[in-house]
């Protein structure tokens, strides 16, 4: 994932939801 605006936790959660 390439999300620097959001925190690591948020990015991980979004990544898991997307994938």
Short mmCIF file of the C-alpha atoms (twelve columns), coordinates in Angstrom:
data_MODEL
# 
_entry.id   MODEL 
# 
loop_
_atom_site.group_PDB 
_atom_site.id 
_atom_site.type_symbol 
_atom_site.label_atom_id 
_atom_site.label_alt_id 
_atom_site.label_comp_id 
_atom_site.label_asym_id 
_atom_site.label_seq_id 
_atom_site.Cartn_x 
_atom_site.Cartn_y 
_atom_site.Cartn_z 
_atom_site.pdbx_PDB_model_num 
ATOM 1  C CA . UNK A 1  0.000   0.000  0.000  1 
ATOM 2  C CA . UNK A 2  1.125   3.572  -0.593 1 
ATOM 3  C CA . UNK A 3  -0.812  5.541  2.016  1 
ATOM 4  C CA . UNK A 4  1.359   8.020  3.892  1 
ATOM 5  C CA . UNK A 5  -1.518  10.281 4.914  1 
ATOM 6  C CA . UNK A 6  -3.056  7.603  7.122  1 
ATOM 7  C CA . UNK A 7  -1.388  5.853  10.084 1 
ATOM 8  C CA . UNK A 8  0.045   2.351  9.789  1 
ATOM 9  C CA . UNK A 9  -2.924  0.758  11.567 1 
ATOM 10 C CA . UNK A 10 -5.396  2.461  9.264  1 
ATOM 11 C CA . UNK A 11 -3.366  1.560  6.180  1 
ATOM 12 C CA . UNK A 12 -3.112  -2.087 7.227  1 
ATOM 13 C CA . UNK A 13 -6.851  -2.251 7.918  1 
ATOM 14 C CA . UNK A 14 -7.682  -0.690 4.543  1 
ATOM 15 C CA . UNK A 15 -5.216  -2.955 2.746  1 
ATOM 16 C CA . UNK A 16 -6.722  -6.055 4.346  1 
ATOM 17 C CA . UNK A 17 -10.229 -4.892 3.462  1 
ATOM 18 C CA . UNK A 18 -9.215  -4.211 -0.154 1 
ATOM 19 C CA . UNK A 19 -7.261  -7.429 -0.523 1 
# 
